[in-house]
Every structure is written in C-alpha cells, then in structure tokens.
PDB file of C-alpha atoms in Angstrom:
ATOM      1  CA  LYS A 144      11.782  17.822   7.775  1.00 63.00           C
ATOM      2  CA  LEU A 145      10.860  14.456   6.673  1.00 59.00           C
ATOM      3  CA  TYR A 146       8.794  15.767   3.781  1.00 62.00           C
ATOM      4  CA  ALA A 147      11.672  18.200   2.877  1.00 68.00           C
ATOM      5  CA  ALA A 148      14.020  15.417   2.800  1.00 66.00           C
ATOM      6  CA  ARG A 149      11.790  13.074   0.685  1.00 64.00           C
ATOM      7  CA  ARG A 150      11.109  15.988  -1.890  1.00 69.00           C
ATOM      8  CA  ALA A 151      14.857  16.436  -2.165  1.00 71.00           C
ATOM      9  CA  VAL A 152      15.365  12.834  -3.335  1.00 71.00           C
ATOM     10  CA  PRO A 153      14.396  12.398  -7.053  1.00 74.00           C
ATOM     11  CA  GLY A 154      12.070   9.531  -7.714  1.00 76.00           C
ATOM     12  CA  HIS A 155      11.171   7.496 -10.562  1.00 83.00           C
ATOM     13  CA  ALA A 156       8.996   9.212 -13.155  1.00 89.00           C
ATOM     14  CA  PHE A 157       6.680   6.829 -14.985  1.00 91.00           C
ATOM     15  CA  GLY A 158       5.981   7.290 -18.599  1.00 94.00           C
ATOM     16  CA  PRO A 159       2.707   8.131 -20.086  1.00 95.00           C
ATOM     17  CA  ASP A 160      -0.122   5.524 -20.277  1.00 96.00           C
ATOM     18  CA  THR A 161       0.720   2.678 -22.818  1.00 95.00           C
ATOM     19  CA  HIS A 162      -1.872   1.072 -25.138  1.00 96.00           C
ATOM     20  CA  TRP A 163      -2.008  -1.831 -22.696  1.00 96.00           C
ATOM     21  CA  GLN A 164      -3.035   0.535 -19.892  1.00 96.00           C
ATOM     22  CA  GLN A 165      -5.824   1.797 -22.121  1.00 96.00           C
ATOM     23  CA  GLU A 166      -6.948  -1.922 -22.762  1.00 97.00           C
ATOM     24  CA  PHE A 167      -6.736  -2.652 -19.108  1.00 97.00           C
ATOM     25  CA  GLU A 168      -8.957   0.447 -18.258  1.00 97.00           C
ATOM     26  CA  ASP A 169     -11.547  -0.309 -21.027  1.00 96.00           C
ATOM     27  CA  ALA A 170     -11.943  -3.844 -19.642  1.00 96.00           C
ATOM     28  CA  PHE A 171     -13.489  -2.347 -16.405  1.00 95.00           C
ATOM     29  CA  GLU A 172     -17.304  -3.437 -16.668  1.00 92.00           C
ATOM     30  CA  TYR A 173     -18.649  -0.336 -14.832  1.00 93.00           C
ATOM     31  CA  ASP A 174     -18.708   3.353 -15.571  1.00 94.00           C
ATOM     32  CA  LEU A 175     -16.335   5.410 -13.492  1.00 95.00           C
ATOM     33  CA  THR A 176     -17.627   7.982 -11.007  1.00 94.00           C
ATOM     34  CA  SER A 177     -16.446  11.474 -11.326  1.00 94.00           C
ATOM     35  CA  ASP A 178     -14.554  11.107  -8.080  1.00 93.00           C
ATOM     36  CA  GLN A 179     -12.911   7.943  -9.444  1.00 94.00           C
ATOM     37  CA  LYS A 180     -11.840   9.724 -12.730  1.00 95.00           C
ATOM     38  CA  SER A 181     -10.386  12.778 -10.652  1.00 95.00           C
ATOM     39  CA  ALA A 182      -8.513  10.451  -8.269  1.00 93.00           C
ATOM     40  CA  ILE A 183      -7.031   8.328 -11.104  1.00 95.00           C
ATOM     41  CA  ALA A 184      -5.896  11.446 -12.941  1.00 96.00           C
ATOM     42  CA  ASP A 185      -4.185  12.957  -9.799  1.00 94.00           C
ATOM     43  CA  ILE A 186      -2.459   9.658  -9.025  1.00 92.00           C
ATOM     44  CA  LYS A 187      -1.148   9.262 -12.610  1.00 95.00           C
ATOM     45  CA  GLY A 188       0.013  12.809 -12.372  1.00 94.00           C
ATOM     46  CA  ASP A 189       1.951  12.026  -9.215  1.00 90.00           C
ATOM     47  CA  MET A 190       3.471   8.947 -10.752  1.00 91.00           C
ATOM     48  CA  GLU A 191       4.550  10.751 -13.964  1.00 94.00           C
ATOM     49  CA  SER A 192       6.309  13.279 -11.778  1.00 91.00           C
ATOM     50  CA  SER A 193       9.797  12.667 -10.311  1.00 85.00           C
ATOM     51  CA  MET A 194       8.421  13.773  -6.937  1.00 81.00           C
ATOM     52  CA  SER A 195       7.949  11.153  -4.413  1.00 76.00           C
ATOM     53  CA  MET A 196       4.207  10.558  -3.663  1.00 78.00           C
ATOM     54  CA  ASP A 197       2.268  10.020  -0.458  1.00 74.00           C
ATOM     55  CA  ARG A 198      -1.369  10.113  -1.457  1.00 79.00           C
ATOM     56  CA  LEU A 199      -4.365   9.456   0.694  1.00 80.00           C
ATOM     57  CA  LEU A 200      -7.266   7.908  -1.267  1.00 83.00           C
ATOM     58  CA  CYS A 201     -10.367   8.392   0.852  1.00 82.00           C
ATOM     59  CA  GLY A 202     -13.913   6.850   0.219  1.00 81.00           C
ATOM     60  CA  ASP A 203     -16.564   4.776   1.912  1.00 79.00           C
ATOM     61  CA  VAL A 204     -16.765   0.902   1.293  1.00 77.00           C
ATOM     62  CA  GLY A 205     -17.885   0.004  -2.188  1.00 81.00           C
ATOM     63  CA  TYR A 206     -16.958   3.356  -3.824  1.00 83.00           C
ATOM     64  CA  GLY A 207     -14.203   1.933  -6.026  1.00 89.00           C
ATOM     65  CA  LYS A 208     -11.052   2.603  -4.281  1.00 89.00           C
ATOM     66  CA  THR A 209      -9.512  -0.788  -5.262  1.00 90.00           C
ATOM     67  CA  GLU A 210     -10.181  -0.123  -8.975  1.00 94.00           C
ATOM     68  CA  VAL A 211      -8.312   3.248  -8.563  1.00 93.00           C
ATOM     69  CA  ALA A 212      -5.431   1.278  -6.925  1.00 92.00           C
ATOM     70  CA  MET A 213      -5.431  -1.417  -9.481  1.00 95.00           C
ATOM     71  CA  ARG A 214      -4.916   1.149 -12.403  1.00 96.00           C
ATOM     72  CA  ALA A 215      -2.000   2.638 -10.516  1.00 94.00           C
ATOM     73  CA  ALA A 216      -0.536  -0.861  -9.899  1.00 94.00           C
ATOM     74  CA  PHE A 217      -0.835  -1.794 -13.676  1.00 96.00           C
ATOM     75  CA  LYS A 218       0.805   1.470 -14.719  1.00 95.00           C
ATOM     76  CA  ALA A 219       3.649   0.774 -12.305  1.00 92.00           C
ATOM     77  CA  VAL A 220       4.170  -2.733 -13.605  1.00 94.00           C
ATOM     78  CA  MET A 221       4.105  -1.625 -17.202  1.00 94.00           C
ATOM     79  CA  ASP A 222       7.116   0.541 -16.417  1.00 93.00           C
ATOM     80  CA  GLY A 223       9.064  -2.422 -14.963  1.00 91.00           C
ATOM     81  CA  LYS A 224       8.299  -1.728 -11.321  1.00 89.00           C
ATOM     82  CA  GLN A 225       7.005  -3.981  -8.540  1.00 88.00           C
ATOM     83  CA  VAL A 226       3.960  -3.261  -6.464  1.00 88.00           C
ATOM     84  CA  ALA A 227       2.947  -4.378  -2.812  1.00 84.00           C
ATOM     85  CA  PHE A 228      -0.701  -4.517  -1.790  1.00 84.00           C
ATOM     86  CA  LEU A 229      -0.857  -4.521   1.960  1.00 79.00           C
ATOM     87  CA  ALA A 230      -4.126  -5.723   3.656  1.00 78.00           C
ATOM     88  CA  PRO A 231      -4.744  -5.627   7.465  1.00 73.00           C
ATOM     89  CA  THR A 232      -6.107  -9.137   7.661  1.00 76.00           C
ATOM     90  CA  THR A 233      -5.296 -12.608   5.978  1.00 81.00           C
ATOM     91  CA  VAL A 234      -8.931 -12.868   4.763  1.00 82.00           C
ATOM     92  CA  LEU A 235      -8.784  -9.544   2.921  1.00 82.00           C
ATOM     93  CA  ALA A 236      -5.242 -10.403   1.597  1.00 85.00           C
ATOM     94  CA  PHE A 237      -6.770 -13.567  -0.041  1.00 89.00           C
ATOM     95  CA  GLN A 238      -9.741 -11.437  -1.309  1.00 89.00           C
ATOM     96  CA  HIS A 239      -7.600  -8.936  -2.943  1.00 89.00           C
ATOM     97  CA  GLN A 240      -5.352 -11.636  -4.402  1.00 93.00           C
ATOM     98  CA  LYS A 241      -8.482 -13.151  -6.126  1.00 94.00           C
ATOM     99  CA  THR A 242      -9.613  -9.780  -7.215  1.00 94.00           C
ATOM    100  CA  LEU A 243      -6.298  -8.709  -8.798  1.00 95.00           C
ATOM    101  CA  ARG A 244      -5.838 -12.012 -10.653  1.00 96.00           C
ATOM    102  CA  GLU A 245      -9.407 -11.702 -12.082  1.00 96.00           C
ATOM    103  CA  ARG A 246      -8.846  -8.164 -12.947  1.00 96.00           C
ATOM    104  CA  PHE A 247      -5.391  -8.608 -14.541  1.00 97.00           C
ATOM    105  CA  ALA A 248      -6.365 -11.884 -16.407  1.00 95.00           C
ATOM    106  CA  GLY A 249      -5.266 -11.765 -20.025  1.00 91.00           C
ATOM    107  CA  PHE A 250      -2.146  -9.461 -19.227  1.00 95.00           C
ATOM    108  CA  PRO A 251       1.430 -10.423 -18.600  1.00 94.00           C
ATOM    109  CA  VAL A 252       1.473  -9.677 -14.866  1.00 96.00           C
ATOM    110  CA  THR A 253       2.483 -12.153 -12.162  1.00 96.00           C
ATOM    111  CA  ILE A 254       0.557 -11.882  -8.820  1.00 96.00           C
ATOM    112  CA  ASP A 255       1.031 -13.985  -5.645  1.00 95.00           C
ATOM    113  CA  MET A 256       0.372 -13.725  -1.980  1.00 92.00           C
ATOM    114  CA  VAL A 257       1.995 -14.407   1.333  1.00 88.00           C
ATOM    115  CA  SER A 258       0.023 -15.152   4.447  1.00 84.00           C
ATOM    116  CA  ARG A 259      -0.322 -17.571   7.430  1.00 80.00           C
ATOM    117  CA  PHE A 260      -2.398 -19.720   4.940  1.00 81.00           C
ATOM    118  CA  ARG A 261       0.561 -20.494   2.979  1.00 86.00           C
ATOM    119  CA  THR A 262       3.270 -23.068   3.943  1.00 88.00           C
ATOM    120  CA  LYS A 263       6.854 -21.932   4.549  1.00 87.00           C
ATOM    121  CA  GLN A 264       8.063 -23.482   1.175  1.00 92.00           C
ATOM    122  CA  GLN A 265       5.216 -21.467  -0.544  1.00 91.00           C
ATOM    123  CA  ILE A 266       6.256 -18.228   1.230  1.00 87.00           C
ATOM    124  CA  ALA A 267       9.878 -18.871   0.461  1.00 88.00           C
ATOM    125  CA  GLU A 268       9.057 -19.435  -3.377  1.00 92.00           C
ATOM    126  CA  VAL A 269       6.912 -16.267  -3.415  1.00 90.00           C
ATOM    127  CA  LEU A 270       9.639 -14.115  -1.616  1.00 86.00           C
ATOM    128  CA  ASP A 271      12.262 -15.555  -4.029  1.00 89.00           C
ATOM    129  CA  GLY A 272      10.159 -14.415  -6.964  1.00 91.00           C
ATOM    130  CA  VAL A 273       9.992 -10.885  -5.487  1.00 86.00           C
ATOM    131  CA  ALA A 274      13.769 -10.786  -4.647  1.00 84.00           C
ATOM    132  CA  THR A 275      14.546 -11.998  -8.170  1.00 88.00           C
ATOM    133  CA  GLY A 276      12.153  -9.693  -9.853  1.00 87.00           C
ATOM    134  CA  ARG A 277       9.967 -12.479 -11.430  1.00 91.00           C
ATOM    135  CA  LEU A 278       6.918 -11.511  -9.294  1.00 92.00           C
ATOM    136  CA  ASP A 279       5.230  -8.150 -10.213  1.00 93.00           C
ATOM    137  CA  ILE A 280       2.664  -7.807  -7.440  1.00 93.00           C
ATOM    138  CA  ILE A 281       2.775  -9.193  -3.948  1.00 89.00           C
ATOM    139  CA  VAL A 282      -0.264  -9.197  -1.734  1.00 91.00           C
ATOM    140  CA  GLY A 283       0.052  -9.854   2.015  1.00 83.00           C
ATOM    141  CA  THR A 284      -0.262  -8.606   5.571  1.00 75.00           C
ATOM    142  CA  GLN A 285       2.754  -7.891   7.936  1.00 62.00           C
ATOM    143  CA  LEU A 286       4.812 -10.729   6.236  1.00 57.00           C
ATOM    144  CA  VAL A 287       5.469  -8.291   3.381  1.00 59.00           C
ATOM    145  CA  ALA A 288       7.176  -6.071   6.078  1.00 55.00           C
ATOM    146  CA  LYS A 289       9.606  -8.306   7.646  1.00 56.00           C
ATOM    147  CA  GLY A 290      12.846  -7.315   6.012  1.00 53.00           C
ATOM    148  CA  HIS A 291      12.511  -8.876   2.636  1.00 59.00           C
ATOM    149  CA  HIS A 292      14.300  -7.649  -0.479  1.00 61.00           C
ATOM    150  CA  PHE A 293      12.209  -5.849  -3.025  1.00 66.00           C
ATOM    151  CA  PRO A 294      14.673  -4.966  -6.041  1.00 63.00           C
ATOM    152  CA  LYS A 295      12.149  -3.042  -8.063  1.00 67.00           C
ATOM    153  CA  LEU A 296       9.397  -1.858  -5.553  1.00 63.00           C
ATOM    154  CA  ASN A 297       8.251   1.525  -6.118  1.00 60.00           C
ATOM    155  CA  LEU A 298       4.584   1.547  -5.516  1.00 55.00           C
ATOM    156  CA  VAL A 299       2.870   0.293  -2.268  1.00 58.00           C
ATOM    157  CA  GLY A 300      -0.921   0.371  -1.954  1.00 56.00           C
ATOM    158  CA  ILE A 301      -2.213  -0.046   1.636  1.00 54.00           C
ATOM    159  CA  VAL A 302      -5.776  -1.204   1.345  1.00 53.00           C
ATOM    160  CA  ASP A 303      -8.554  -1.087   3.959  1.00 55.00           C
ATOM    161  CA  ALA A 304      -5.945   0.346   6.504  1.00 52.00           C
ATOM    162  CA  ASP A 305      -8.945   1.279   8.797  1.00 53.00           C
ATOM    163  CA  LEU A 306      -9.683  -2.329   9.835  1.00 51.00           C
ATOM    164  CA  GLY A 307      -6.498  -2.528  11.841  1.00 53.00           C
ATOM    165  CA  LEU A 308      -7.549   0.466  13.809  1.00 56.00           C
ATOM    166  CA  ALA A 309     -11.341  -0.386  14.445  1.00 56.00           C
ATOM    167  CA  ASN A 310     -11.160  -3.007  17.222  1.00 54.00           C
ATOM    168  CA  GLY A 311     -11.014  -2.179  20.884  1.00 54.00           C
ATOM    169  CA  ASP A 312      -7.208  -3.353  21.372  1.00 56.00           C
ATOM    170  CA  PRO A 313      -5.337  -0.315  22.871  1.00 53.00           C
ATOM    171  CA  ARG A 314      -2.163  -1.608  21.035  1.00 59.00           C
ATOM    172  CA  ALA A 315      -3.953  -1.700  17.510  1.00 58.00           C
ATOM    173  CA  ALA A 316      -2.836   1.805  16.691  1.00 59.00           C
ATOM    174  CA  GLU A 317       0.823   0.924  17.639  1.00 60.00           C
ATOM    175  CA  ARG A 318       0.882  -2.201  15.521  1.00 61.00           C
ATOM    176  CA  THR A 319      -0.803  -0.646  12.646  1.00 61.00           C
ATOM    177  CA  PHE A 320       1.411   2.443  12.543  1.00 63.00           C
ATOM    178  CA  GLN A 321       4.554   0.233  12.667  1.00 63.00           C
ATOM    179  CA  MET A 322       3.248  -1.991   9.916  1.00 60.00           C
ATOM    180  CA  LEU A 323       2.383   0.925   7.615  1.00 59.00           C
ATOM    181  CA  GLN A 324       5.587   2.756   8.268  1.00 60.00           C
ATOM    182  CA  GLN A 325       7.778  -0.251   7.676  1.00 59.00           C
ATOM    183  CA  VAL A 326       5.981  -1.183   4.313  1.00 56.00           C
ATOM    184  CA  THR A 327       5.765   2.411   2.926  1.00 54.00           C
ATOM    185  CA  GLY A 328       9.304   2.767   3.827  1.00 54.00           C
ATOM    186  CA  ARG A 329      10.200   0.076   1.199  1.00 52.00           C
ATOM    187  CA  ALA A 330       8.502   2.021  -1.637  1.00 49.00           C
ATOM    188  CA  GLY A 331      11.839   3.151  -3.280  1.00 47.00           C
ATOM    189  CA  ARG A 332      15.053   2.465  -1.735  1.00 48.00           C
ATOM    190  CA  GLY A 333      18.557   4.184  -1.741  1.00 48.00           C
ATOM    191  CA  GLU A 334      18.755   7.317  -3.934  1.00 48.00           C
ATOM    192  CA  THR A 335      15.261   6.679  -5.498  1.00 52.00           C
ATOM    193  CA  ALA A 336      12.170   7.689  -3.829  1.00 51.00           C
ATOM    194  CA  GLY A 337       9.075   5.631  -3.999  1.00 55.00           C
ATOM    195  CA  ARG A 338       5.257   6.141  -3.793  1.00 61.00           C
ATOM    196  CA  ALA A 339       2.657   5.104  -1.243  1.00 63.00           C
ATOM    197  CA  LEU A 340      -0.988   5.029  -1.822  1.00 65.00           C
ATOM    198  CA  LEU A 341      -3.175   4.727   1.369  1.00 65.00           C
ATOM    199  CA  HIS A 342      -6.847   3.738   1.335  1.00 63.00           C
ATOM    200  CA  THR A 343      -8.922   5.079   4.387  1.00 66.00           C
ATOM    201  CA  TYR A 344     -12.306   6.401   4.997  1.00 63.00           C
ATOM    202  CA  ASP A 345     -11.257   7.937   8.261  1.00 67.00           C
ATOM    203  CA  PRO A 346      -8.555  10.604   7.347  1.00 69.00           C
ATOM    204  CA  ASP A 347      -8.906  12.033  10.730  1.00 72.00           C
ATOM    205  CA  HIS A 348      -7.788   8.948  12.593  1.00 69.00           C
ATOM    206  CA  PRO A 349      -4.450   9.780  14.672  1.00 69.00           C
ATOM    207  CA  VAL A 350      -2.606   7.045  12.877  1.00 68.00           C
ATOM    208  CA  ILE A 351      -3.638   8.227   9.472  1.00 69.00           C
ATOM    209  CA  ARG A 352      -2.776  11.817  10.356  1.00 71.00           C
ATOM    210  CA  ALA A 353       0.613  10.789  11.530  1.00 70.00           C
ATOM    211  CA  LEU A 354       1.527   8.842   8.378  1.00 66.00           C
ATOM    212  CA  VAL A 355       0.285  11.575   5.968  1.00 66.00           C
ATOM    213  CA  SER A 356       1.629  14.534   7.986  1.00 69.00           C
ATOM    214  CA  GLY A 357       4.870  12.810   8.863  1.00 65.00           C
ATOM    215  CA  ASP A 358       4.247  14.082  12.453  1.00 67.00           C
ATOM    216  CA  THR A 359       5.413  10.893  14.188  1.00 63.00           C
ATOM    217  CA  GLU A 360       6.534  12.622  17.281  1.00 68.00           C
ATOM    218  CA  ARG A 361       3.147  13.827  18.051  1.00 71.00           C
ATOM    219  CA  PHE A 362       1.709  10.559  17.429  1.00 68.00           C
ATOM    220  CA  TYR A 363       4.368   9.055  19.749  1.00 67.00           C
ATOM    221  CA  ARG A 364       3.429  11.606  22.457  1.00 73.00           C
ATOM    222  CA  GLU A 365      -0.364  10.846  22.229  1.00 73.00           C
ATOM    223  CA  GLU A 366      -0.029   7.050  22.105  1.00 68.00           C
ATOM    224  CA  THR A 367       2.318   7.223  25.129  1.00 71.00           C
ATOM    225  CA  SER A 368      -0.233   9.134  26.968  1.00 76.00           C
ATOM    226  CA  GLN A 369      -3.037   6.735  26.077  1.00 71.00           C
ATOM    227  CA  ARG A 370      -0.734   3.707  27.046  1.00 68.00           C
ATOM    228  CA  GLU A 371      -0.110   5.264  30.445  1.00 75.00           C
ATOM    229  CA  LYS A 372      -3.670   5.516  31.022  1.00 78.00           C
ATOM    230  CA  ALA A 373      -4.361   1.907  30.031  1.00 72.00           C
ATOM    231  CA  GLY A 374      -1.687   0.658  32.312  1.00 73.00           C
ATOM    232  CA  LEU A 375       0.373  -0.395  29.251  1.00 65.00           C
ATOM    233  CA  PRO A 376       4.329  -0.465  29.074  1.00 61.00           C
ATOM    234  CA  PRO A 377       5.983   2.416  26.872  1.00 58.00           C
ATOM    235  CA  PHE A 378       6.899   1.987  23.205  1.00 54.00           C
ATOM    236  CA  GLY A 379       9.809  -0.118  22.596  1.00 49.00           C
ATOM    237  CA  ARG A 380      10.766   1.858  19.343  1.00 45.00           C
ATOM    238  CA  LEU A 381       9.025   3.385  16.433  1.00 43.00           C
ATOM    239  CA  ALA A 382       9.862   2.587  12.792  1.00 39.00           C
ATOM    240  CA  ALA A 383      11.294   5.368  10.773  1.00 37.00           C
ATOM    241  CA  LEU A 384       9.989   6.080   7.339  1.00 33.00           C
TER     242      LEU A 384
END
C-alpha cells in the first residue's frame, strides 16, 4: 500500500545532465569501477523519471559509494533542488562536509552542516539558509530531522547508515529506524514525491529491509518481541513515511 501510494504521486523529473555535470564528473581523480558506472546510470535514470525513488546503494567500505551519491547530489542542485546528507555520527557528518566542500569546490554550490559541535546561533543561521533556499546541501545527524522546513528538498542521501546499527544497544535499531524514516519522509512534500538514496553494506539488516520494503508493521512486531526479551518498554510510536 505504501509503495502503491508513493507511485501514484508524480515526482519531479530532473533534466538531462548539464555541461557543469560533465565538468564535475571529469574532475574526479580516479577511474570509476564498472559497478560505480552502473549505479550512477541507474540513479540518474531514476532521477530523470517522474516516479519517486527509493534506491539502496550497497557496497563495502572504500568502494566509492560517496562519489556516486555526490554525483546525484550535484545533479539535484543543478536542477534547483536541495539535498540532505544524513550521517549517523557527528564525526562522520564533519568528514562528509569536508569531502563535499573539497569535491564541489569551483562550483556555485553552498554546503553547510548542523551538529552538536556548532553553536545555537550557527545552527540557526544554517537552518535559516535551508528554509530560505540559500543553502543547497545540508549535512548533519538527527538535527536535520527535527521538524525543520526544507522548501526545495528533493534528494536525501543517508550515508553509512550501518554505523547506527552496529553497536550492542538494543534500542539502536529503533532510534536508527525513526531517524531514517523522518528524514526520508522530507524528500518531497505535499503533491511532489521525493527521492531517497540509502548507503549500506548490510541489505539484510531488519532496519534496512523495513525501510526498503515499506513493511514497517513487520519491523514493529520483530522489534517489540526483541524489546520484551530485553525487558524494555514497548515502542512509544513509529514515524510514518
């Protein structure tokens, strides 16, 4: 039902690659692997379609997932849309901001970050830039998800999602699921469907399966059972995508 409803809502169909897109891609200092080329072509095909996109980009550490995501982000920005890069930790958010700024240097793209390392005034200025459309790409953790207004947000990239699931905390899956649901739900609002790009090397993880399949009820049942075994209280609520 979830996916049938999403497919019934027309999304923004991005235009073909611009000459700036070609310049951006030519500036990459390494040769792409065949898998990267295939993933980039598939993602661009999704973006140029009016159908909403929920694509899982799977690859091990160091295999170039971030470059693929940055090319999708550049394409979105060149079409006048905003992009959110969601990272599971503050340190990774900082690293991705640095990587993005270095990779996008020389192009008219504004990039900033929100995290616990920023002051309240700095965060307010960044979020104001998002709300007014001055900021093209925002990088952050759960701070991105907390009810802020994104007037042109159409592409959300969730990078290194696995790290939020790798520790021994029995509530890690619940918190990660909530965060990913909230932010992907902001990729397109109202009558326009958005696009979500999720990085993972563990596509069989129950949280990842629930997000990709849309079977949140099954996830709820499985996690409720696990929480009962661990002596934890039941869920308060589940965020709806």
